[in-house]
Structures are given as C-alpha cells and as structure tokens.
Tab-separated table of C-alpha atoms and ligand atoms in Angstrom:
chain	number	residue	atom	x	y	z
A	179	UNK	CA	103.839	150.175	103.353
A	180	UNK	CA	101.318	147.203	101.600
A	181	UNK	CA	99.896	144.631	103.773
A	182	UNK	CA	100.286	141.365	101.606
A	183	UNK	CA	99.008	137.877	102.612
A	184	UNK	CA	101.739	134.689	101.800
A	185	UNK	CA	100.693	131.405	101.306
A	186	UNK	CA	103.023	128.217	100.996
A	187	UNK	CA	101.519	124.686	100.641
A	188	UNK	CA	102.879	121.432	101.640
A	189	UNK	CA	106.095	120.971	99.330
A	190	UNK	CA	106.847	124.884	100.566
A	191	UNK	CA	107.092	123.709	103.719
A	192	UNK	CA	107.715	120.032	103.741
A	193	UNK	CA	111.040	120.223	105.297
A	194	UNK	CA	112.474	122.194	108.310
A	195	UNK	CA	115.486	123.272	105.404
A	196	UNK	CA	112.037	124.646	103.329
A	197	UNK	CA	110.145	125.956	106.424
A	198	UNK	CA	113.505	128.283	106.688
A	199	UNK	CA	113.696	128.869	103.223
A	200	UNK	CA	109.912	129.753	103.655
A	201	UNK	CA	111.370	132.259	107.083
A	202	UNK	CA	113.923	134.046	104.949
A	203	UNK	CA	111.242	135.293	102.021
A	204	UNK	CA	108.639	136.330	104.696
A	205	UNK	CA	111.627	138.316	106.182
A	206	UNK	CA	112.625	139.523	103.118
A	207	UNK	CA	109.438	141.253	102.137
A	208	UNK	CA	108.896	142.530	105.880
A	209	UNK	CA	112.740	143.899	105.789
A	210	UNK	CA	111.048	145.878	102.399
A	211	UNK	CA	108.581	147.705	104.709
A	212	UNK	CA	105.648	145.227	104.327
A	213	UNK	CA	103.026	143.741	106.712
A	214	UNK	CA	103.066	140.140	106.178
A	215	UNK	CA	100.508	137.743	107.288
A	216	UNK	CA	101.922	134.287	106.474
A	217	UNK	CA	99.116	131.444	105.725
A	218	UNK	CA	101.058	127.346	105.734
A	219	UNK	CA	100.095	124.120	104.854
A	220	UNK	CA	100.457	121.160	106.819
A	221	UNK	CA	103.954	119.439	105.674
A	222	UNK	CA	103.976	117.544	102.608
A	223	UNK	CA	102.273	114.667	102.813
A	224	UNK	CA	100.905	115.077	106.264
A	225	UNK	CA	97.554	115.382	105.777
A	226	UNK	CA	97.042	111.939	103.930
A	227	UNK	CA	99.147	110.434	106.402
A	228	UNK	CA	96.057	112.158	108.948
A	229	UNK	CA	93.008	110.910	107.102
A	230	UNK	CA	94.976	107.566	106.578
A	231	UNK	CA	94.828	106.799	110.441
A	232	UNK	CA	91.569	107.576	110.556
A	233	UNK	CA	90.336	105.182	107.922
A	234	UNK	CA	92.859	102.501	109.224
A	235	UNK	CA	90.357	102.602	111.840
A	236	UNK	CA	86.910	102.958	110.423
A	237	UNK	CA	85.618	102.627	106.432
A	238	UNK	CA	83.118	105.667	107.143
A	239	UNK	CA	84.628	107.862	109.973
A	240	UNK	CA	82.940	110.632	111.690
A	241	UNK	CA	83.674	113.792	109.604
A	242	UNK	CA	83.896	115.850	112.844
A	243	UNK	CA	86.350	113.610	113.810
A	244	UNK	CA	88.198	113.860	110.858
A	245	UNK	CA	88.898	117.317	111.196
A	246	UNK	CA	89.503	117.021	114.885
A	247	UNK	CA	92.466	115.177	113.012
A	248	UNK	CA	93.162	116.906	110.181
A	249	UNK	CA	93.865	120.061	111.142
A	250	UNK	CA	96.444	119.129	113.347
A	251	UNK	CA	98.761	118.652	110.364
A	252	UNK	CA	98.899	123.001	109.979
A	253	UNK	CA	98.993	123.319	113.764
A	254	UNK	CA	102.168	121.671	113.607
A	255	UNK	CA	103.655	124.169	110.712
A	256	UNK	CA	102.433	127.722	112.208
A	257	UNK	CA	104.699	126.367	114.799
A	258	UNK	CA	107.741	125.521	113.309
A	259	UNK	CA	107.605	128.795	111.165
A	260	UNK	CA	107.136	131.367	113.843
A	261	UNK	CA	110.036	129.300	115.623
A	262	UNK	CA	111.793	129.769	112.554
A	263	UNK	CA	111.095	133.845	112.425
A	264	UNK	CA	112.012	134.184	115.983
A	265	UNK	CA	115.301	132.762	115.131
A	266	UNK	CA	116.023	135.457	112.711
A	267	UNK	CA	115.225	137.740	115.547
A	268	UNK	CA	111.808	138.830	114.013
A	269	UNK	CA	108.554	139.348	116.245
A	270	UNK	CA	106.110	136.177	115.087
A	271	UNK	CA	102.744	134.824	116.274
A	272	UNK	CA	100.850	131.995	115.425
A	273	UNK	CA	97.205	131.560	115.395
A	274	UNK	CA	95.041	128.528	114.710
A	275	UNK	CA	91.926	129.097	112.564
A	276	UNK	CA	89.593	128.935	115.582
A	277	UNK	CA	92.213	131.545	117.086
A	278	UNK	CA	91.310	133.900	114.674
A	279	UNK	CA	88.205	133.509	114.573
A	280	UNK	CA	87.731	132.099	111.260
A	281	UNK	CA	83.810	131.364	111.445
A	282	UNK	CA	82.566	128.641	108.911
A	283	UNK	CA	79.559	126.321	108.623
A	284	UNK	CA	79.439	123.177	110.121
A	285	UNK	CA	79.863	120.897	106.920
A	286	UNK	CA	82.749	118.924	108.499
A	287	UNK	CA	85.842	118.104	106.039
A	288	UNK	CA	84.246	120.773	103.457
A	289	UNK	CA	82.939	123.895	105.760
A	290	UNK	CA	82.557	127.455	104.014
A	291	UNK	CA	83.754	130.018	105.335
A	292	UNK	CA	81.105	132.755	106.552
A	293	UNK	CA	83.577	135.884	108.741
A	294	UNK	CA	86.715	136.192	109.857
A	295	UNK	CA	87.886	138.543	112.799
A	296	UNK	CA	90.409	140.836	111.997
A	297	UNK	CA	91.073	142.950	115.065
A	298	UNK	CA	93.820	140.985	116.652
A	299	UNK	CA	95.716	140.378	114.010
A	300	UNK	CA	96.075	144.484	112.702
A	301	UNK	CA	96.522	144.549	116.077
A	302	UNK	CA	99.687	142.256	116.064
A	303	UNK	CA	100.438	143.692	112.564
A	304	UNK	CA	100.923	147.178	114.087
A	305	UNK	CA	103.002	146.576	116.737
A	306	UNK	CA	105.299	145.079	114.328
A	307	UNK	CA	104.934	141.240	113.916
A	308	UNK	CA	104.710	139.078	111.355
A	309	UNK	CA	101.430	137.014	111.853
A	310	UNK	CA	101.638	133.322	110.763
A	311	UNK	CA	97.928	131.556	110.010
A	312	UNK	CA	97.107	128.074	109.817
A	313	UNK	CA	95.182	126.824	106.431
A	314	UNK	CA	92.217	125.275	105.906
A	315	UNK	CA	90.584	125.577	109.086
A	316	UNK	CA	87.931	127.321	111.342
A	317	UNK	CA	85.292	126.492	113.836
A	318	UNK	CA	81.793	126.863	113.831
A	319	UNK	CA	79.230	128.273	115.569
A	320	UNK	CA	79.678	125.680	118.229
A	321	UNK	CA	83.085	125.923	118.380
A	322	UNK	CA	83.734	122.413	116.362
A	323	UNK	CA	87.055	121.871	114.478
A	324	UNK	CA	86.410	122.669	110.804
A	325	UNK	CA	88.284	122.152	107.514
A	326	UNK	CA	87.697	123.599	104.057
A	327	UNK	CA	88.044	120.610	101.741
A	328	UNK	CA	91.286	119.502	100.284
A	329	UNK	CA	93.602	122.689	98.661
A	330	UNK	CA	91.710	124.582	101.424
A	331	UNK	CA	94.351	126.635	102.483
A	332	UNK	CA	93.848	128.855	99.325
A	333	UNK	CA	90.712	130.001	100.048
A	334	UNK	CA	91.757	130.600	104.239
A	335	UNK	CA	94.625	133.069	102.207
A	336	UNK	CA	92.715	134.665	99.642
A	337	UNK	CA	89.391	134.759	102.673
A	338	UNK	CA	91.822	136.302	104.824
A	339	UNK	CA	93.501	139.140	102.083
A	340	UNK	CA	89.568	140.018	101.956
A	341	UNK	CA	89.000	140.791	105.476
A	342	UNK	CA	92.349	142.589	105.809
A	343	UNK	CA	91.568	144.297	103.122
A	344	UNK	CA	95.602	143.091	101.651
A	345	UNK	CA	96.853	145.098	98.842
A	346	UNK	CA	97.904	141.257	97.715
A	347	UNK	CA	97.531	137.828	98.088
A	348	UNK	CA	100.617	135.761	96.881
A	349	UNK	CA	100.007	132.183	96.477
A	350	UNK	CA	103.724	130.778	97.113
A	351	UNK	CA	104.073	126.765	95.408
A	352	UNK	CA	105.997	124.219	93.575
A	353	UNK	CA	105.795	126.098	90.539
A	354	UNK	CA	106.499	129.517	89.365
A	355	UNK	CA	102.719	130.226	87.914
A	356	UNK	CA	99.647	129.260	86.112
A	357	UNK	CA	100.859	127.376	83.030
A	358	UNK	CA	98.603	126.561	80.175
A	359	UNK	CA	98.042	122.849	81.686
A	360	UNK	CA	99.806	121.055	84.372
A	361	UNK	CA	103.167	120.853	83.450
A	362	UNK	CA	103.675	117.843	85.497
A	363	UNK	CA	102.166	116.122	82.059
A	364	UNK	CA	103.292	118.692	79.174
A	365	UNK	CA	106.628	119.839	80.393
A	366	UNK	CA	106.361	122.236	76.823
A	367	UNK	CA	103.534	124.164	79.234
A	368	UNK	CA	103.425	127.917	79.772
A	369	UNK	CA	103.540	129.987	82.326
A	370	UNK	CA	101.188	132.335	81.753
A	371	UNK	CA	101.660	135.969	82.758
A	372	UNK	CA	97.957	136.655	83.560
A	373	UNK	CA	94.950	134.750	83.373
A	374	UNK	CA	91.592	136.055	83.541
A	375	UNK	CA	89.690	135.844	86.805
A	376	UNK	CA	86.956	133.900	84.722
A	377	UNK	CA	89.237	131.422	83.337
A	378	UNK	CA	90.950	130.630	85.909
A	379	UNK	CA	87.734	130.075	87.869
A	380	UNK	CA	87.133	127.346	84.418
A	381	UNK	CA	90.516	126.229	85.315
A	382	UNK	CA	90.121	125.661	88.629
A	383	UNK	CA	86.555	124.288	88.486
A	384	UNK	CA	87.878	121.943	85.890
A	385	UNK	CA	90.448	120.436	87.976
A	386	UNK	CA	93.392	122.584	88.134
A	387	UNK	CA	94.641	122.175	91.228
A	388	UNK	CA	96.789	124.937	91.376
A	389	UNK	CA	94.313	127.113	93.290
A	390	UNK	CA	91.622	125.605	95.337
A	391	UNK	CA	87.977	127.075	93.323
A	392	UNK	CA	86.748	128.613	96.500
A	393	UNK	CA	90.071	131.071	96.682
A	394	UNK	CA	89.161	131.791	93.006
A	395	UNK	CA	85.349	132.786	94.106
A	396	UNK	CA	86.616	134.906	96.983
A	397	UNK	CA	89.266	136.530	94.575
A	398	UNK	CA	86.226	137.125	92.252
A	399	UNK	CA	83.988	138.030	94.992
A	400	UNK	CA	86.401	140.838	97.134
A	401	UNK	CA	88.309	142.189	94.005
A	402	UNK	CA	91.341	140.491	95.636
A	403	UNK	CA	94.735	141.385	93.963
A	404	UNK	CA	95.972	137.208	93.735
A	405	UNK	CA	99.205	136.073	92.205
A	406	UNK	CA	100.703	132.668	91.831
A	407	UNK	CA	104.472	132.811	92.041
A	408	UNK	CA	107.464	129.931	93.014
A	409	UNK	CA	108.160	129.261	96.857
A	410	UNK	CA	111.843	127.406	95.775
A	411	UNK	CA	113.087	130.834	93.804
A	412	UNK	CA	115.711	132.968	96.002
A	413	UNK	CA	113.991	135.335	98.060
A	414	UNK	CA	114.995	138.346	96.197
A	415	UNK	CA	114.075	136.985	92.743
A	416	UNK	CA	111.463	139.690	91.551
A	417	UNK	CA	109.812	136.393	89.073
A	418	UNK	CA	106.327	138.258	88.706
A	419	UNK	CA	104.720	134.736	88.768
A	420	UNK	CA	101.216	134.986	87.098
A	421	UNK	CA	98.587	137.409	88.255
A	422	UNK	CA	94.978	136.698	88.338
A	423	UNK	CA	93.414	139.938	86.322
A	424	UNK	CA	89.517	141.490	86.500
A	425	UNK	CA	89.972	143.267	82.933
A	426	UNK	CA	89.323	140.974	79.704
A	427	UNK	CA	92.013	141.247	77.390
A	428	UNK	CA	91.384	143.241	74.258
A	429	UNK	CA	90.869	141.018	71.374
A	430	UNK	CA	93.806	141.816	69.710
A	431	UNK	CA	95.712	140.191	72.069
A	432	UNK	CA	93.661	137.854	73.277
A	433	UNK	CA	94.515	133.911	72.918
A	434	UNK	CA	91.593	132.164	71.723
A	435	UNK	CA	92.408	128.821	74.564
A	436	UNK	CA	94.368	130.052	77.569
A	437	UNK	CA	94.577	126.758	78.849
A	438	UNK	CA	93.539	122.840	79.472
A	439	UNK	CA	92.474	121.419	82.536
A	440	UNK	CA	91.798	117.609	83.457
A	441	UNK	CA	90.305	115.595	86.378
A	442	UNK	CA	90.217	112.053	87.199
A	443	UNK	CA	87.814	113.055	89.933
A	444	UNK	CA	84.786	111.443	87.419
A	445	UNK	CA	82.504	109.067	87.830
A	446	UNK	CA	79.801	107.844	85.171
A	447	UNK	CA	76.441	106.466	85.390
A	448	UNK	CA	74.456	105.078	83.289
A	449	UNK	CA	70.505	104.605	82.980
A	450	UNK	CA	69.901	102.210	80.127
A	451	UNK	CA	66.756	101.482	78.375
A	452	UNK	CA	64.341	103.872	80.503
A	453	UNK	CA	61.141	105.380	79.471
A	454	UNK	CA	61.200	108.187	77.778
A	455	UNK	CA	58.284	110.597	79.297
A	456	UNK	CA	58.338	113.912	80.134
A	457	UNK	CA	59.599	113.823	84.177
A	458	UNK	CA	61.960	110.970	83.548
A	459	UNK	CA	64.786	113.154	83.808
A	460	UNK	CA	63.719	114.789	87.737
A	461	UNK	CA	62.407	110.962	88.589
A	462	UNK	CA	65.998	109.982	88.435
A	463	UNK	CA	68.116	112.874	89.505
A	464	UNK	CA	66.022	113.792	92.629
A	465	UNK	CA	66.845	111.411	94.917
A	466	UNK	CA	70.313	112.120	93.386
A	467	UNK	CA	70.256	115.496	94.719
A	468	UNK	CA	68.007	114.388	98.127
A	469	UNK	CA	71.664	112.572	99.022
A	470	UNK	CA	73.303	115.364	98.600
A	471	UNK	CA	75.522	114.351	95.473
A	472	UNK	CA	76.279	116.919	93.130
A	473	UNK	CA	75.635	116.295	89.385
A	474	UNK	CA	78.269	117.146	86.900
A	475	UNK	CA	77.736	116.401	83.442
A	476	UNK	CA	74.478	114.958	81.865
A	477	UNK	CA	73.326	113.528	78.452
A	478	UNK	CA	70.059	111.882	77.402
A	479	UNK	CA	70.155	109.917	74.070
A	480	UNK	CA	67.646	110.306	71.301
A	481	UNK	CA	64.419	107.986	72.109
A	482	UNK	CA	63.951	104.998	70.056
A	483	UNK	CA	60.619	103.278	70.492
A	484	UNK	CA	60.080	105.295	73.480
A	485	UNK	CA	63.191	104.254	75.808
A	486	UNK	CA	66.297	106.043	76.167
A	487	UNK	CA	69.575	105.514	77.534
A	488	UNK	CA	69.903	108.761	79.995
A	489	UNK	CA	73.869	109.402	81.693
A	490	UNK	CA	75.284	111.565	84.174
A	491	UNK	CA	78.941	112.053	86.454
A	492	UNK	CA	79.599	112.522	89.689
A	493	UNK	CA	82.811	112.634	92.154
A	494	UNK	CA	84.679	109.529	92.299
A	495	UNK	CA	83.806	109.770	95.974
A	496	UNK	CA	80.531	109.498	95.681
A	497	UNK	CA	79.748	106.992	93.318
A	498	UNK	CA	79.561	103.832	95.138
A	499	UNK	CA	75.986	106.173	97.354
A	500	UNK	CA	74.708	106.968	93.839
A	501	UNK	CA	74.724	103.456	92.408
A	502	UNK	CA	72.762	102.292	95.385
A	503	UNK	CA	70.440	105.651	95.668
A	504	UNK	CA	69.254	105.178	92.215
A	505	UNK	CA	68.705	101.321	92.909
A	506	UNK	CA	66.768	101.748	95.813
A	507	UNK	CA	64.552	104.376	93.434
A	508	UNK	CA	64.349	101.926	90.896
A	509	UNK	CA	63.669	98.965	92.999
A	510	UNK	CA	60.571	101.100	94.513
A	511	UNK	CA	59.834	101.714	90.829
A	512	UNK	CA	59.992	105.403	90.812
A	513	UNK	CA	61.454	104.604	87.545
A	514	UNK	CA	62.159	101.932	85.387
A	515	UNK	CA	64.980	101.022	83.260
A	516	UNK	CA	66.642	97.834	81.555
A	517	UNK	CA	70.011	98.471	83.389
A	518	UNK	CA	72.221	100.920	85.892
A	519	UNK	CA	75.575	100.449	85.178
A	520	UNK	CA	78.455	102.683	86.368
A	521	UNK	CA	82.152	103.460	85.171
A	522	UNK	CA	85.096	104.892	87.140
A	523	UNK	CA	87.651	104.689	84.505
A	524	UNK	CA	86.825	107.927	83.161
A	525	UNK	CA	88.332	111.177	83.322
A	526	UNK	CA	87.188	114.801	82.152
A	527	UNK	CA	89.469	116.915	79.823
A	528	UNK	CA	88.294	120.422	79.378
A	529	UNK	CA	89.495	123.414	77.015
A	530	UNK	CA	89.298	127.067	78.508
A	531	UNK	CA	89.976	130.497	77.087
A	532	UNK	CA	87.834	133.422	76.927
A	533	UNK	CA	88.194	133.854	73.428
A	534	UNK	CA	85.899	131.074	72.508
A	535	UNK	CA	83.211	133.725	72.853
A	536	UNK	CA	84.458	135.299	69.791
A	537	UNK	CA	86.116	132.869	67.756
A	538	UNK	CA	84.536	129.804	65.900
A	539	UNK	CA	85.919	126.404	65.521
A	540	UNK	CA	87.027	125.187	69.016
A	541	UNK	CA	84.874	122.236	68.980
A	542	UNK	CA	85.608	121.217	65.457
A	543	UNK	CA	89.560	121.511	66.600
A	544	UNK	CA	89.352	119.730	69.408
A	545	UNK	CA	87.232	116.503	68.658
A	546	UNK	CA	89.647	116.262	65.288
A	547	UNK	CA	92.625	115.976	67.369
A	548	UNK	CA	91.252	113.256	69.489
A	549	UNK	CA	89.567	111.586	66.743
A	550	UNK	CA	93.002	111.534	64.954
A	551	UNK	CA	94.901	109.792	68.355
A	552	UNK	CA	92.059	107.141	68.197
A	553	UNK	CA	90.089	108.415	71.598
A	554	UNK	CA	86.599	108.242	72.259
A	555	UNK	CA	84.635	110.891	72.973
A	556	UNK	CA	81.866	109.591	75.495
A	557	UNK	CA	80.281	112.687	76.894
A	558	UNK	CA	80.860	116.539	75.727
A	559	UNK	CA	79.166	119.571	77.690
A	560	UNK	CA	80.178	123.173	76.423
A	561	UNK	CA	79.817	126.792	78.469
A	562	UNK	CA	80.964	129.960	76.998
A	563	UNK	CA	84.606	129.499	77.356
A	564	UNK	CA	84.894	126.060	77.764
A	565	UNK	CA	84.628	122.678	76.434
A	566	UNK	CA	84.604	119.622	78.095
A	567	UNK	CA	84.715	115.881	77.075
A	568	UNK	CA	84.770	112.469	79.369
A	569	UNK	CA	86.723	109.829	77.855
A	570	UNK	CA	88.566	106.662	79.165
A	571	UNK	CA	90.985	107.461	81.922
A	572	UNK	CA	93.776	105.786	80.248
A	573	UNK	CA	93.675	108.709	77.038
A	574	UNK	CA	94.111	111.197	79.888
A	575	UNK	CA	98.119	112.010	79.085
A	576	UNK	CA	97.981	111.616	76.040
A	577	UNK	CA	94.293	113.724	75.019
A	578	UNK	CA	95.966	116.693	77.132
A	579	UNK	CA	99.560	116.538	75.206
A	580	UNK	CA	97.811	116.118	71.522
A	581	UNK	CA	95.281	119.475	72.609
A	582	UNK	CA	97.581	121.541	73.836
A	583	UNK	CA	99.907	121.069	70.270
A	584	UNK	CA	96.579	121.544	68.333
A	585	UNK	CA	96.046	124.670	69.892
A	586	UNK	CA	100.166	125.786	70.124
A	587	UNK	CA	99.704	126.260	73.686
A	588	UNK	CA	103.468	125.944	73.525
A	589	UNK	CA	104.561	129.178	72.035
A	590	UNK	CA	103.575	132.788	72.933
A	591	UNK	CA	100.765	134.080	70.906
A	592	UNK	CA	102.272	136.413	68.240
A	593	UNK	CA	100.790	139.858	68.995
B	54	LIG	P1	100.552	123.467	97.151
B	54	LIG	O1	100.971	122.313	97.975
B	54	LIG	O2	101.576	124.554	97.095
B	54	LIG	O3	99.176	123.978	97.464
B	54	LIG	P2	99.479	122.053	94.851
B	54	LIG	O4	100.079	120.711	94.618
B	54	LIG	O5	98.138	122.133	95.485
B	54	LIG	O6	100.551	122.923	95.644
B	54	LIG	O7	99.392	122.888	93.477
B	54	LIG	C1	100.539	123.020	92.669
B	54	LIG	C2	100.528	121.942	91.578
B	54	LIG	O8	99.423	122.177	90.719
B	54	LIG	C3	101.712	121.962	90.655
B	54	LIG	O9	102.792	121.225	91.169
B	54	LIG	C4	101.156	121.362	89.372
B	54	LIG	O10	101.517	120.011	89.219
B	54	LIG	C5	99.643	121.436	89.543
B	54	LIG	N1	98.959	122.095	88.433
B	54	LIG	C6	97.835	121.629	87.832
B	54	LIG	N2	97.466	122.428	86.834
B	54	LIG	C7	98.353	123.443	86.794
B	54	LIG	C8	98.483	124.603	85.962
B	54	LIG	N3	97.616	124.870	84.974
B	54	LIG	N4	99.518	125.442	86.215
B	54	LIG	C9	100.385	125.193	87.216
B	54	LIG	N5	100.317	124.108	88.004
B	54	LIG	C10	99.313	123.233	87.810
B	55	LIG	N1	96.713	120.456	104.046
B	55	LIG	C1	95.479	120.523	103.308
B	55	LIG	C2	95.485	119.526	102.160
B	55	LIG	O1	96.430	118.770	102.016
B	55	LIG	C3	95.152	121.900	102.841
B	55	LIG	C4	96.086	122.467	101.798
B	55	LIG	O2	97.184	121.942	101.593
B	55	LIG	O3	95.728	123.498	101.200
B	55	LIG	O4	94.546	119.454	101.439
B	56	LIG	MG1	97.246	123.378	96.890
C-alpha cells in the first residue's frame, strides 16, 4: 500500500463534470490499494474573480484581507469533491489549511510555510478515507487566514507529501508533463520524461508556471518523489507524465538545453548618467532592498568620463514603489544621476539544461539566433545552467519559437 498525495489545479476542477472526473481518478488509485490525500484548487478562474472584488473596492487593499478572500475560492472545491467521493460511496473529509494545521508566516498573500500537523489526517487515512486538502493556504501563529502566493497550491501538495512522508506527489494539470517550453507558444514542445530537480528549479524560477518554485524547493529540500502528469487522461491511463529526478544524467545521454522558460513578470530600471565611485552601486540598491523589492537582474555600463548608466529588474508589481523609492533617494541626494527612467515592456527569456556545465557554445547559439530574427538583446545574466536575456516584450513568441529550433528542442536527443 503507497500513500500518494494528488493535486489538481483550477482547469482540473473548473467544472462540477471535471470535479467528478477529478472523483473517479482519486477512486481509482484508492480502489488500487492506495492512501490518497487529494490537494484542489479553487475553480478556474475563481481566484481572479476574488482579488478582482477586492480591488473593485480599494487600489491598495489590506493583504490580510485579501486572503480572508482568497482562500475562500479552495474552500468551495474541498467541498464539492468530498461531495463528489461520497457519491461514489467512498469515505471523504475535507479540511481547510488552518484545519490541518498548516502553520505559515504571517506575510499575507505570499506566507511560507513553516509545519504542518499530520496526526489527524493518518488518522483519517487509517480508518479508510480519502482526505481532500485545500491549496494554498494556512494560518499563522495568530490564527490569521494565509495564502502562499499565486500557483500556491503546489507547494501546500508537495509541503504536505513531506510531512506524510508520501511515497509520491502527483501534480495532476492541463497538460500531460514538463515540456521543453510552454507549449501553449511552441505546440512542436516536448514532453519531457524527466527533468532534473535542478533544472526544473531554473525552470520554475524562470517563469515556468507549471510548478509553483516553492513546491520545487520542498521537492529539493524532503527528497520528495514529484511527478507532473494530465488530469483530462482516463483514469486508468498509466501516461507516466514527467518525473522530477535527484540523479544527473550521465553525459552520454544528457541534452545539452532541457528546456526554455519566459516571463513577462519584468520590469526595468534605469539609472542614467550617475557617478561612477566605488559605493554607487549599494547607494542605489539599498533603499531598493529597505522596501522590500527583490532585485532580479543587474548591469552597470563601462564608465565614460566618470558617469555610468547602471540598470536593474524587478516584478512588474513592484515597479511603480521602485520608481518612486529611488526618486525620493535621489531627490535627498543619496545619489545623483542625469535621469531614472523605467520600462515595462520587457520580458525575460531564459535557456536551461544542465549540460551547459560541460558543453561550450550556448551563448554564442543563442544570441545568433536572435540576432538573426532582428531582436535586441538589452540585458543578459548567465548561472551554470542557464542563460537569460531581457528583450522587448513584443519578441517574446517569437525569441522562444526561433530558440527552441536552434537548439532542436523538437526531436528526442539521439542517444
Ligand atoms: P494548474 O491550474 O493545474 O495549476 P497551471 O496553469 O498553473 O495549471 O500550469 C499548467 C500550465 O503551465 C500549462 O497549461 C502550460 O501552459 C504552462 N506551462 C508553462 N511552461 C510549461 C512547460 N515547460 N511545460 C508544461 N507546461 C508549461
Ligand atoms: N488558486 C490559487 C491561484 O489561482 C492557487 C493555485 O491555483 O495553485 O493562484
Ligand atoms: Mg498552477
């Protein structure tokens, strides 16, 4: 008998006809001899519909109160499902993150999870139900509503597997796997029958919304077995989906890019004409960090008669507070420059694959076949198995169709 944690996001269950669809696999696996602890979504859609009623109401609302709101959307599908269970004349319980005891901290709308009780639900699991989990939610130490940042409902699954110590954590969505990049934009995409725990933390980080990046660090954290496989197959389809793996592949095998990854979450700013002195760099980027706005990518320009033009991203979210931290800094002359300016029609377009560690040429690849499309490179940063480059939003199809032919994500790699 395994113990294996499900999770099915909005489209899964966007529909009572899905949310039964959803009730027949769950009973399929428990008819198999499994335990089965179900994690759900709210229903398609319904958490933008949430947060939109909020900010019909207020430009800035109160985060707690956000969440107060928010979370109702999965309270709504644990529900409906273990309605749905009971029908089939299975045992089912629901449970509300705070009903579990999923502890987090109290950074409304994107709270980390710190422990999650486990007792009542082996408890439940033993005396032969299936348990059915609401995403993306816990309560702090107070006892406040808490969510875990959009996608969140990942990281309650995989956070969950870990304290039940699951022998696997299936990640049930809209499409039957990792592919090499979104195949929403590249329909010639991939699946990809594993992916490195490393990359797909690149991935993720990168923008691949596939799996939330905290469920990726908890995976990578716990050694949890994590798979991605489709919710809209029939039940009994054994589709292996694409596992997550801890061992690098030999080199043999190995695929030099396993995948590309893009974001339109990207915001530029730009410091023109400051000094260039040695603590320019901290003058500008601490207050930066003071608010609480995390940096992404950053580039200084060469100095020419001691000024240079220094540039950095940030969330889309958050660029309107760093345009007016860093004029408030400059206005009190903690630095001076000849001009802020910012951008929001970028958008980030990364390369990943492990194999970048041992094979030259990436860069050299990649820049050619944007070069040869006509796109602008405006800002490249580079780690071990990745490259990244910000370029004008409106490139963003076409730079990730044009990569993933240079590099023939398209066909299997020939072993
Ligand atoms: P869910 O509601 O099930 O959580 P999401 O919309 O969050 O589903 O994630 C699934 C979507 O992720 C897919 O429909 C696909 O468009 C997108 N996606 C982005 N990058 C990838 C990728 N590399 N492989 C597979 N899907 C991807
Ligand atoms: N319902 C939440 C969201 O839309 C959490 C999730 O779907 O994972 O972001
Ligand atoms: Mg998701």
């Amino acid at each position: 008998m395994a113990l294996i944690v499900h999770k099915y996001g909005g489209s899964s269950v966007g529909t009572v006809e899905r949310i039964k669809n959803v009730a027949r696999r769950v009973a399929y696996h428990y008819k198999q001899g499994n335990q089965i602890v179900v994690v759900v979504s709210a229903m398609q859609g319904e958490t933008n519909r949430l947060l939109g009623l909020a900010h019909e109401l207020s430009k800035t609302p109160d985060p707690r109160e956000l969440d107060v709101i928010a979370a109702t959307g999965e309270q709504v599908t644990i529900g409906l499902l273990s309605i749905a269970l009971q029908e089939m004349g299975l045992q089912s319980k629901s449970y509300t993150g705070g009903q579990v005891r999923v502890l987090t901290d109290s950074a409304f709308t994107k709270a980390r999870i710190l422990s999650i009780d486990r007792d009542n639900i082996i408890n439940d699991l033993n005396s032969g139900k299936i348990v059915v989990v609401a995403g993306f939610q816990g309560n702090d130490k107070d006892g406040n509503i808490t969510t875990l940042g959009r996608g969140g409902s990942d990281t309650s699954a995989v956070a969950l597997a870990a304290a039940l110590r699951a022998d696997e954590c299936q990640i049930y969505t809209d499409v039957d796997g990792v592919y090499t990049t979104d195949p929403r934009i590249v329909p010639e995409a991939r699946r990809l029958d594993t992916i490195t725990f490393e990359e797909m933390l690149e991935m993720a980080s990168l923008g691949s919304k596939v799996l939330q990046i905290r469920s990726v660090e908890f995976a990578g954290k716990y050694k949890v077995k994590l798979r991605v496989l489709s919710s809209l197959d029939d039940p009994e389809s054994s589709a292996p989906g694409t596992l997550i793996t801890f061992e690098e592949k030999n080199n043999v095998e190995q695929e030099i890019i396993s995948g590309i990854a893009f974001s339109r979450d990207e915001a530029k700013i730009s410091i023109m004409g400051v000094e260039d002195r040695p603590g320019i760099a901290y003058a500008i980027l601490v207050a930066v960090a003071e608010a609480n706005i995390d940096v992404d990518m950053i580039v200084q320009n060469i100095s020419e008669s001691g000024h240079t033009d220094f540039s950095f991203t940030v969330g889309n979210a958050e660029y309107e507070k760093t345009l007016k931290v860093l004029n408030e800094q400059h206005d009190s002359r903690k630095f001076i420059a000849r001009e802020i300016k910012g951008d929001k029609s970028i958008c980030k377009v990364s390369v990943v694959g492990i194999g970048m560690r041992t094979h030259a040429g990436v860069a050299a690849k990649m820049f050619r076949a944007l070069a040869e499309e006509g796109i602008n490179i405006q800002v490249i940063s580079t780690s071990e198995i990745k490259i990244s480059v910000i370029i004008e939003e409106k490139y963003l199809e076409l730079a990730v169709r044009v990569l993933h032919k240079a590099f023939d994500l398209e066909q299997a790699p020939v072993l």
